[in-house]
Amino acid sequence: AKLMMQFIPGADFIFSGFSAIPKRDNMFGGGNFDADDLDDYNVLQRDMQVDGGLRPIDEAEAIAVRSRAAMAIQAVYAELGFPPITDEEVEAAILAHSSADVPDRNLVADMAAADAFMAGERSSLDVVRALQRHGYDEIAANILEMGRQRVIGDYLQPSAIFDGAFHVQSAINDANDYQGPGTGYRLTGARWEAVQQIPQAKSPREFIDAQLGGPSEKLVEIGDAKAGTRPEVVVAVGPAFGSAMIKTIGELAHEDVLAAILTGVASAGLIARVVKVYHSADCAAIGYAGAQLSGSGIAIGLQSRGTAVIQKKGYEPLHNLELFPQSPSLALATYEAMGRNAALYALGQAPPPVAVQVDNGARLRLIVKTALLHKREMEEVKDQPPVEMLFNWEPDVA
């Protein structure tokens, strides 16, 4: 949240740097700009199309960079006579997340060597020579250029950064021309492509692949749905139910969910009729349509992702008898109880509502998957009246 006022598409400067250490090693106190937050930060850059100065890399690239850096530091220490860095330390540093993952060093000896270097005649040029002698020419050239830029001093200009060629870009020579939405610096081209290459990113299909499938052989359309004339419960399902989608968000098979609901209805002594609603993917609208067709005026509306409602004819679309919004928490036993309650309502009774487990973290965990599943169901919406469905199943009740 603290980034939102700065992450404005069009702005060309967010802040001057991002910590490369994890919170546990941050002696200034951990914040939201540490190594533990890199993944979140990279996603924010991509989703808001804002250049925050970072780019994601994959594990192989990270290991390659760390390997070369660790060995270069080992070479400089050896060349300058500092306390030696062992091969064991190099290997640990390559894969380490924090200081807890590397061997302890003699900090007194390290500090003494650093003090002697600072008090002596040596400078960064000695570091450059050491790197060159050990074959690290590119790193040596970068350190030499950093020293040159320090002498020039242009990096002290307001909001200054170096580009990939060590050219200074600042508020003086590259002023921010942001004047509102749609203006200012636009993240495009190679830089935009680099920001989008998030290694752990998944395609939308991967999020919902477990819920997708082909038409159920047990559930077939048999014609236009007609209004009922006898006591019954209509189970109105969404347009993707048992066809484009075959499981709920909780990975319950649609056939099993339908069987559980019908078992519940049968246990109360009533029959159920299955209807597919095509004109809407909205749970309330599905239940409302089912209630208009039900001989008793009672229907269960069921989205393909598992969200359900018990609806009564004569109620407004958003008014219902019972609502089951937390579909990830719904078990087959819940759907069976739902069917039984719907049947009891149809018989003129007033049963206690079905108890549902509340998971306050479900929305955070599954909001993306929920949206993608709803989008998939929306793709099956047609300007077509409800159709009667034949479900090849027999209730297992006494």
CSV table of C-alpha atoms in Angstrom, one decimal:
chain,number,residue,atom,x,y,z
A,1,ALA,CA,0.0,0.0,0.0
A,2,LYS,CA,2.9,2.4,0.7
A,3,LEU,CA,3.8,2.2,-3.0
A,4,MET,CA,0.5,3.2,-4.4
A,5,MET,CA,1.1,6.9,-4.3
A,6,GLN,CA,4.4,6.5,-6.1
A,7,PHE,CA,3.5,3.8,-8.6
A,8,ILE,CA,1.8,6.1,-11.0
A,9,PRO,CA,2.0,5.1,-14.7
A,10,GLY,CA,3.8,8.0,-16.4
A,11,ALA,CA,6.2,8.8,-13.5
A,12,ASP,CA,9.8,8.1,-14.4
A,13,PHE,CA,11.4,8.0,-10.9
A,14,ILE,CA,10.1,5.9,-8.0
A,15,PHE,CA,13.1,5.9,-5.7
A,16,SER,CA,16.8,5.7,-5.8
A,17,GLY,CA,17.4,2.1,-4.9
A,18,PHE,CA,16.0,-1.2,-3.6
A,19,SER,CA,17.6,-3.2,-0.8
A,20,ALA,CA,19.2,-6.5,-1.8
A,21,ILE,CA,19.2,-8.0,1.7
A,22,PRO,CA,16.4,-9.8,3.4
A,23,LYS,CA,14.6,-8.4,6.4
A,24,ARG,CA,16.5,-10.4,9.0
A,25,ASP,CA,19.8,-8.8,7.9
A,26,ASN,CA,18.5,-5.3,7.6
A,27,MET,CA,20.1,-3.5,10.6
A,28,PHE,CA,17.8,-0.5,10.0
A,29,GLY,CA,14.7,-2.6,10.5
A,30,GLY,CA,12.9,-4.6,7.9
A,31,GLY,CA,10.5,-2.8,5.6
A,32,ASN,CA,8.7,-3.6,2.4
A,33,PHE,CA,11.7,-2.9,0.2
A,34,ASP,CA,13.9,-5.8,1.0
A,35,ALA,CA,15.0,-9.0,-0.9
A,36,ASP,CA,11.9,-10.8,0.5
A,37,ASP,CA,9.7,-8.3,-1.5
A,38,LEU,CA,11.3,-8.6,-4.9
A,39,ASP,CA,8.7,-10.9,-6.3
A,40,ASP,CA,5.8,-8.7,-5.2
A,41,TYR,CA,7.6,-5.6,-6.5
A,42,ASN,CA,8.2,-7.1,-9.9
A,43,VAL,CA,4.6,-8.0,-10.2
A,44,LEU,CA,3.5,-4.5,-9.3
A,45,GLN,CA,5.8,-3.1,-12.0
A,46,ARG,CA,4.3,-5.4,-14.6
A,47,ASP,CA,0.6,-5.0,-13.5
A,48,MET,CA,0.8,-1.2,-13.3
A,49,GLN,CA,3.2,-0.8,-16.2
A,50,VAL,CA,5.5,1.3,-14.0
A,51,ASP,CA,9.3,1.3,-14.2
A,52,GLY,CA,10.5,0.8,-10.7
A,53,GLY,CA,14.1,0.1,-11.8
A,54,LEU,CA,14.1,-3.6,-11.4
A,55,ARG,CA,13.6,-6.6,-13.7
A,56,PRO,CA,13.0,-10.2,-12.9
A,57,ILE,CA,15.6,-12.9,-13.7
A,58,ASP,CA,15.4,-16.7,-13.5
A,59,GLU,CA,17.4,-18.8,-11.1
A,60,ALA,CA,20.0,-19.8,-13.7
A,61,GLU,CA,20.9,-16.2,-14.4
A,62,ALA,CA,21.0,-15.3,-10.7
A,63,ILE,CA,23.4,-18.2,-10.0
A,64,ALA,CA,25.6,-17.2,-12.9
A,65,VAL,CA,25.8,-13.6,-11.7
A,66,ARG,CA,26.4,-14.6,-8.1
A,67,SER,CA,29.1,-17.1,-9.0
A,68,ARG,CA,31.1,-14.6,-11.0
A,69,ALA,CA,30.7,-11.9,-8.3
A,70,ALA,CA,31.7,-14.3,-5.5
A,71,MET,CA,34.8,-15.5,-7.3
A,72,ALA,CA,35.7,-11.9,-8.3
A,73,ILE,CA,35.6,-10.8,-4.6
A,74,GLN,CA,37.6,-13.9,-3.7
A,75,ALA,CA,40.3,-13.0,-6.2
A,76,VAL,CA,40.5,-9.3,-5.0
A,77,TYR,CA,40.8,-10.5,-1.4
A,78,ALA,CA,43.7,-12.8,-2.3
A,79,GLU,CA,45.4,-10.2,-4.5
A,80,LEU,CA,45.3,-7.5,-1.8
A,81,GLY,CA,46.2,-9.7,1.0
A,82,PHE,CA,42.9,-9.6,2.8
A,83,PRO,CA,41.8,-12.5,5.0
A,84,PRO,CA,41.2,-15.3,2.5
A,85,ILE,CA,37.7,-16.3,1.2
A,86,THR,CA,37.5,-20.1,1.0
A,87,ASP,CA,35.9,-22.0,-1.8
A,88,GLU,CA,33.3,-23.2,0.8
A,89,GLU,CA,32.3,-19.6,1.4
A,90,VAL,CA,32.0,-18.9,-2.3
A,91,GLU,CA,29.8,-21.9,-2.8
A,92,ALA,CA,27.6,-20.9,0.1
A,93,ALA,CA,27.3,-17.3,-1.0
A,94,ILE,CA,26.1,-18.3,-4.5
A,95,LEU,CA,22.9,-20.0,-3.1
A,96,ALA,CA,22.6,-18.1,0.2
A,97,HIS,CA,19.4,-16.1,1.1
A,98,SER,CA,20.8,-14.5,4.2
A,99,SER,CA,23.8,-14.3,6.5
A,100,ALA,CA,22.5,-17.4,8.2
A,101,ASP,CA,23.3,-19.4,5.1
A,102,VAL,CA,27.1,-18.7,4.9
A,103,PRO,CA,29.9,-19.7,7.3
A,104,ASP,CA,30.9,-17.3,10.0
A,105,ARG,CA,34.0,-15.2,9.3
A,106,ASN,CA,36.6,-13.6,11.6
A,107,LEU,CA,35.0,-10.1,11.6
A,108,VAL,CA,37.9,-8.6,13.7
A,109,ALA,CA,40.4,-9.6,11.0
A,110,ASP,CA,38.1,-8.4,8.2
A,111,MET,CA,37.6,-5.0,9.9
A,112,ALA,CA,41.3,-4.7,10.5
A,113,ALA,CA,42.0,-5.3,6.8
A,114,ALA,CA,39.4,-2.8,5.8
A,115,ASP,CA,40.8,-0.1,8.2
A,116,ALA,CA,44.3,-0.7,6.8
A,117,PHE,CA,43.1,-0.4,3.2
A,118,MET,CA,41.3,2.9,4.0
A,119,ALA,CA,44.3,4.3,5.9
A,120,GLY,CA,46.9,3.3,3.3
A,121,GLU,CA,47.8,4.4,-0.2
A,122,ARG,CA,45.6,1.9,-2.0
A,123,SER,CA,42.5,2.9,-3.9
A,124,SER,CA,39.8,1.5,-6.2
A,125,LEU,CA,42.5,1.4,-8.9
A,126,ASP,CA,44.2,-1.4,-7.0
A,127,VAL,CA,40.9,-3.3,-7.0
A,128,VAL,CA,40.5,-2.7,-10.7
A,129,ARG,CA,44.1,-4.1,-11.4
A,130,ALA,CA,43.4,-7.1,-9.2
A,131,LEU,CA,40.2,-7.9,-11.2
A,132,GLN,CA,42.0,-7.5,-14.5
A,133,ARG,CA,44.9,-9.8,-13.5
A,134,HIS,CA,42.3,-12.5,-12.7
A,135,GLY,CA,40.4,-12.1,-15.9
A,136,TYR,CA,37.4,-10.1,-14.6
A,137,ASP,CA,37.8,-7.4,-17.2
A,138,GLU,CA,34.1,-6.4,-17.4
A,139,ILE,CA,33.8,-6.0,-13.7
A,140,ALA,CA,37.0,-4.1,-13.6
A,141,ALA,CA,35.8,-1.7,-16.3
A,142,ASN,CA,32.5,-1.1,-14.4
A,143,ILE,CA,34.3,-0.2,-11.2
A,144,LEU,CA,36.7,2.0,-13.0
A,145,GLU,CA,33.8,3.8,-14.6
A,146,MET,CA,32.1,4.2,-11.2
A,147,GLY,CA,35.2,5.9,-9.9
A,148,ARG,CA,35.2,8.2,-13.0
A,149,GLN,CA,31.6,9.1,-12.4
A,150,ARG,CA,32.3,9.8,-8.8
A,151,VAL,CA,34.9,12.4,-9.8
A,152,ILE,CA,32.6,13.9,-12.5
A,153,GLY,CA,29.8,14.3,-9.9
A,154,ASP,CA,26.8,14.4,-12.3
A,155,TYR,CA,25.1,11.6,-10.4
A,156,LEU,CA,24.5,14.2,-7.6
A,157,GLN,CA,21.9,15.9,-9.7
A,158,PRO,CA,18.3,15.7,-8.5
A,159,SER,CA,16.6,12.3,-9.1
A,160,ALA,CA,19.7,11.0,-10.9
A,161,ILE,CA,20.1,7.5,-12.1
A,162,PHE,CA,22.7,5.7,-14.4
A,163,ASP,CA,21.4,4.0,-17.5
A,164,GLY,CA,23.0,0.8,-18.8
A,165,ALA,CA,25.9,2.8,-20.3
A,166,PHE,CA,26.6,4.8,-17.2
A,167,HIS,CA,25.0,7.9,-18.7
A,168,VAL,CA,23.3,10.1,-16.0
A,169,GLN,CA,19.6,10.7,-16.4
A,170,SER,CA,18.2,13.3,-13.9
A,171,ALA,CA,15.6,15.9,-13.3
A,172,ILE,CA,17.9,18.3,-15.1
A,173,ASN,CA,18.6,16.6,-18.4
A,174,ASP,CA,15.5,14.4,-18.5
A,175,ALA,CA,12.8,16.1,-16.6
A,176,ASN,CA,9.6,14.3,-15.6
A,177,ASP,CA,6.9,15.5,-18.0
A,178,TYR,CA,4.0,13.7,-16.2
A,179,GLN,CA,0.9,15.9,-16.4
A,180,GLY,CA,-1.8,13.4,-15.6
A,181,PRO,CA,-3.1,10.0,-16.8
A,182,GLY,CA,-1.8,9.0,-20.2
A,183,THR,CA,1.2,11.4,-20.1
A,184,GLY,CA,4.8,11.1,-19.0
A,185,TYR,CA,7.2,8.3,-19.3
A,186,ARG,CA,5.7,5.2,-20.9
A,187,LEU,CA,7.2,1.8,-20.2
A,188,THR,CA,7.7,0.4,-23.8
A,189,GLY,CA,10.0,-1.6,-26.0
A,190,ALA,CA,12.8,-3.8,-24.6
A,191,ARG,CA,12.4,-2.4,-21.1
A,192,TRP,CA,8.7,-3.3,-21.0
A,193,GLU,CA,9.5,-6.8,-22.3
A,194,ALA,CA,12.1,-7.3,-19.6
A,195,VAL,CA,9.7,-6.3,-16.8
A,196,GLN,CA,7.1,-8.8,-18.0
A,197,GLN,CA,9.4,-11.8,-18.0
A,198,ILE,CA,8.5,-13.1,-14.5
A,199,PRO,CA,9.8,-16.6,-14.2
A,200,GLN,CA,7.0,-17.9,-11.9
A,201,ALA,CA,4.2,-16.3,-13.9
A,202,LYS,CA,1.4,-18.7,-14.9
A,203,SER,CA,-0.9,-18.5,-17.9
A,204,PRO,CA,-4.6,-18.0,-17.1
A,205,ARG,CA,-5.3,-21.5,-18.3
A,206,GLU,CA,-2.9,-23.0,-15.8
A,207,PHE,CA,-4.9,-21.5,-12.9
A,208,ILE,CA,-8.1,-23.2,-13.9
A,209,ASP,CA,-7.0,-26.2,-15.9
A,210,ALA,CA,-8.2,-28.6,-13.1
A,211,GLN,CA,-11.8,-27.2,-13.5
A,212,LEU,CA,-11.9,-27.4,-17.3
A,213,GLY,CA,-13.0,-30.4,-19.4
A,214,GLY,CA,-15.4,-31.9,-21.9
A,215,PRO,CA,-19.2,-32.5,-21.7
A,216,SER,CA,-20.4,-35.0,-19.1
A,217,GLU,CA,-21.9,-38.2,-20.6
A,218,LYS,CA,-24.3,-38.3,-17.6
A,219,LEU,CA,-25.7,-34.9,-18.2
A,220,VAL,CA,-27.4,-34.2,-21.5
A,221,GLU,CA,-29.8,-31.6,-22.8
A,222,ILE,CA,-33.3,-32.9,-23.8
A,223,GLY,CA,-35.2,-29.7,-24.8
A,224,ASP,CA,-36.5,-26.4,-23.7
A,225,ALA,CA,-37.3,-26.1,-20.0
A,226,LYS,CA,-41.0,-25.7,-19.1
A,227,ALA,CA,-42.6,-24.4,-16.0
A,228,GLY,CA,-43.4,-27.2,-13.5
A,229,THR,CA,-46.8,-28.0,-12.1
A,230,ARG,CA,-46.0,-30.3,-9.2
A,231,PRO,CA,-44.0,-30.0,-6.0
A,232,GLU,CA,-40.3,-30.1,-6.9
A,233,VAL,CA,-37.0,-28.4,-6.6
A,234,VAL,CA,-35.3,-27.1,-9.7
A,235,VAL,CA,-31.6,-27.2,-9.7
A,236,ALA,CA,-30.6,-24.5,-12.1
A,237,VAL,CA,-26.9,-24.7,-13.2
A,238,GLY,CA,-24.7,-22.2,-15.0
A,239,PRO,CA,-24.0,-22.3,-18.7
A,240,ALA,CA,-20.6,-24.0,-18.4
A,241,PHE,CA,-21.7,-26.6,-15.9
A,242,GLY,CA,-20.8,-30.2,-16.8
A,243,SER,CA,-19.6,-29.1,-20.2
A,244,ALA,CA,-16.9,-26.4,-20.6
A,245,MET,CA,-16.2,-26.8,-16.8
A,246,ILE,CA,-16.4,-30.1,-14.9
A,247,LYS,CA,-15.3,-29.2,-11.4
A,248,THR,CA,-15.9,-26.5,-8.8
A,249,ILE,CA,-13.2,-24.2,-7.5
A,250,GLY,CA,-12.8,-26.7,-4.6
A,251,GLU,CA,-12.2,-29.4,-7.3
A,252,LEU,CA,-15.4,-31.2,-6.6
A,253,ALA,CA,-16.6,-33.0,-9.8
A,254,HIS,CA,-19.9,-31.5,-11.1
A,255,GLU,CA,-21.4,-34.9,-11.3
A,256,ASP,CA,-20.7,-35.5,-7.6
A,257,VAL,CA,-22.1,-32.1,-6.6
A,258,LEU,CA,-25.2,-32.7,-8.6
A,259,ALA,CA,-25.6,-36.1,-7.1
A,260,ALA,CA,-25.2,-34.7,-3.6
A,261,ILE,CA,-27.9,-32.1,-4.1
A,262,LEU,CA,-30.3,-34.5,-5.6
A,263,THR,CA,-29.6,-37.0,-2.8
A,264,GLY,CA,-30.5,-34.2,-0.3
A,265,VAL,CA,-33.7,-33.4,-2.2
A,266,ALA,CA,-34.7,-37.1,-2.3
A,267,SER,CA,-34.0,-37.6,1.4
A,268,ALA,CA,-36.8,-35.1,2.1
A,269,GLY,CA,-39.2,-37.0,-0.1
A,270,LEU,CA,-39.2,-34.7,-3.1
A,271,ILE,CA,-38.0,-34.9,-6.7
A,272,ALA,CA,-35.6,-32.5,-8.4
A,273,ARG,CA,-35.3,-31.3,-12.0
A,274,VAL,CA,-32.1,-30.1,-13.5
A,275,VAL,CA,-32.2,-27.0,-15.8
A,276,LYS,CA,-29.3,-25.3,-17.5
A,277,VAL,CA,-29.5,-21.5,-17.6
A,278,TYR,CA,-27.7,-20.0,-20.6
A,279,HIS,CA,-28.6,-16.3,-20.5
A,280,SER,CA,-26.5,-15.4,-17.4
A,281,ALA,CA,-23.5,-16.6,-15.4
A,282,ASP,CA,-24.6,-14.6,-12.3
A,283,CYS,CA,-25.5,-16.9,-9.4
A,284,ALA,CA,-28.6,-14.8,-8.4
A,285,ALA,CA,-29.8,-14.7,-12.0
A,286,ILE,CA,-29.4,-18.5,-12.4
A,287,GLY,CA,-31.3,-19.1,-9.2
A,288,TYR,CA,-34.0,-16.6,-10.1
A,289,ALA,CA,-34.5,-18.2,-13.5
A,290,GLY,CA,-34.8,-21.6,-11.8
A,291,ALA,CA,-37.4,-20.4,-9.3
A,292,GLN,CA,-39.6,-19.2,-12.1
A,293,LEU,CA,-39.6,-22.7,-13.6
A,294,SER,CA,-40.1,-24.6,-10.4
A,295,GLY,CA,-43.5,-26.1,-9.6
A,296,SER,CA,-43.0,-25.3,-5.9
A,297,GLY,CA,-41.3,-22.0,-6.6
A,298,ILE,CA,-38.1,-23.2,-4.9
A,299,ALA,CA,-34.8,-23.6,-6.8
A,300,ILE,CA,-31.1,-23.9,-6.2
A,301,GLY,CA,-29.0,-21.7,-8.4
A,302,LEU,CA,-25.5,-23.2,-9.0
A,303,GLN,CA,-22.6,-21.5,-10.7
A,304,SER,CA,-20.0,-23.8,-12.3
A,305,ARG,CA,-17.4,-22.8,-9.8
A,306,GLY,CA,-19.6,-24.0,-7.0
A,307,THR,CA,-21.2,-20.8,-5.6
A,308,ALA,CA,-24.9,-21.5,-4.8
A,309,VAL,CA,-28.2,-20.0,-3.7
A,310,ILE,CA,-31.6,-21.3,-2.6
A,311,GLN,CA,-34.1,-19.0,-4.3
A,312,LYS,CA,-37.9,-18.6,-4.0
A,313,LYS,CA,-40.3,-17.5,-6.7
A,314,GLY,CA,-41.7,-14.0,-6.0
A,315,TYR,CA,-38.5,-12.8,-4.4
A,316,GLU,CA,-36.4,-10.1,-6.0
A,317,PRO,CA,-33.3,-11.5,-7.8
A,318,LEU,CA,-30.9,-10.5,-5.1
A,319,HIS,CA,-33.2,-11.7,-2.3
A,320,ASN,CA,-32.9,-15.4,-1.3
A,321,LEU,CA,-33.6,-18.0,1.3
A,322,GLU,CA,-30.0,-19.1,1.7
A,323,LEU,CA,-26.7,-18.0,0.0
A,324,PHE,CA,-23.5,-20.0,-0.2
A,325,PRO,CA,-20.9,-17.5,-1.4
A,326,GLN,CA,-17.7,-19.3,-0.2
A,327,SER,CA,-17.6,-22.1,-2.7
A,328,PRO,CA,-14.1,-23.2,-1.8
A,329,SER,CA,-15.4,-24.2,1.6
A,330,LEU,CA,-18.4,-26.2,0.3
A,331,ALA,CA,-18.1,-29.9,0.7
A,332,LEU,CA,-20.4,-32.6,-0.8
A,333,ALA,CA,-22.1,-32.9,2.5
A,334,THR,CA,-22.9,-29.2,2.3
A,335,TYR,CA,-24.5,-29.6,-1.1
A,336,GLU,CA,-26.5,-32.5,0.2
A,337,ALA,CA,-27.7,-30.5,3.1
A,338,MET,CA,-28.5,-27.7,0.7
A,339,GLY,CA,-30.7,-30.0,-1.4
A,340,ARG,CA,-32.5,-31.2,1.7
A,341,ASN,CA,-33.2,-27.7,2.9
A,342,ALA,CA,-34.5,-26.7,-0.5
A,343,ALA,CA,-36.9,-29.6,-0.5
A,344,LEU,CA,-38.1,-28.7,3.0
A,345,TYR,CA,-38.7,-25.1,1.8
A,346,ALA,CA,-40.7,-26.6,-1.1
A,347,LEU,CA,-42.8,-28.6,1.4
A,348,GLY,CA,-43.7,-25.4,3.2
A,349,GLN,CA,-41.3,-25.9,6.1
A,350,ALA,CA,-38.7,-23.5,7.6
A,351,PRO,CA,-35.5,-25.5,8.3
A,352,PRO,CA,-32.5,-24.0,10.0
A,353,PRO,CA,-30.0,-22.6,7.5
A,354,VAL,CA,-27.2,-24.9,6.4
A,355,ALA,CA,-24.0,-24.2,8.4
A,356,VAL,CA,-21.1,-23.3,6.3
A,357,GLN,CA,-17.4,-23.0,7.3
A,358,VAL,CA,-16.1,-19.5,6.8
A,359,ASP,CA,-12.5,-19.2,5.5
A,360,ASN,CA,-11.5,-15.5,5.7
A,361,GLY,CA,-8.3,-16.2,3.7
A,362,ALA,CA,-10.1,-17.8,0.7
A,363,ARG,CA,-10.7,-14.5,-1.1
A,364,LEU,CA,-7.0,-13.6,-0.9
A,365,ARG,CA,-5.8,-17.0,-2.0
A,366,LEU,CA,-8.4,-17.6,-4.8
A,367,ILE,CA,-9.5,-14.2,-6.1
A,368,VAL,CA,-7.6,-14.6,-9.4
A,369,LYS,CA,-8.8,-18.1,-9.9
A,370,THR,CA,-12.4,-17.1,-9.1
A,371,ALA,CA,-12.2,-14.3,-11.7
A,372,LEU,CA,-10.8,-16.6,-14.3
A,373,LEU,CA,-13.5,-19.2,-13.7
A,374,HIS,CA,-16.2,-16.6,-13.9
A,375,LYS,CA,-14.7,-15.3,-17.1
A,376,ARG,CA,-14.7,-18.9,-18.6
A,377,GLU,CA,-18.4,-19.3,-17.6
A,378,MET,CA,-19.2,-16.0,-19.1
A,379,GLU,CA,-17.9,-17.2,-22.4
A,380,GLU,CA,-20.7,-19.8,-22.5
A,381,VAL,CA,-23.5,-17.3,-22.0
A,382,LYS,CA,-25.9,-17.3,-24.9
A,383,ASP,CA,-29.2,-15.5,-25.8
A,384,GLN,CA,-31.1,-18.7,-25.2
A,385,PRO,CA,-33.9,-19.8,-22.9
A,386,PRO,CA,-33.2,-22.4,-20.2
A,387,VAL,CA,-33.0,-26.1,-21.3
A,388,GLU,CA,-34.1,-29.2,-19.5
A,389,MET,CA,-31.2,-31.6,-18.5
A,390,LEU,CA,-31.3,-35.4,-18.1
A,391,PHE,CA,-28.9,-36.5,-15.3
A,392,ASN,CA,-28.3,-40.3,-15.5
A,393,TRP,CA,-28.3,-41.0,-11.8
A,394,GLU,CA,-30.4,-42.8,-9.2
A,395,PRO,CA,-30.6,-41.5,-5.5
A,396,ASP,CA,-29.0,-43.7,-2.9
A,397,VAL,CA,-31.6,-43.1,-0.1
A,398,ALA,CA,-33.7,-45.4,1.9
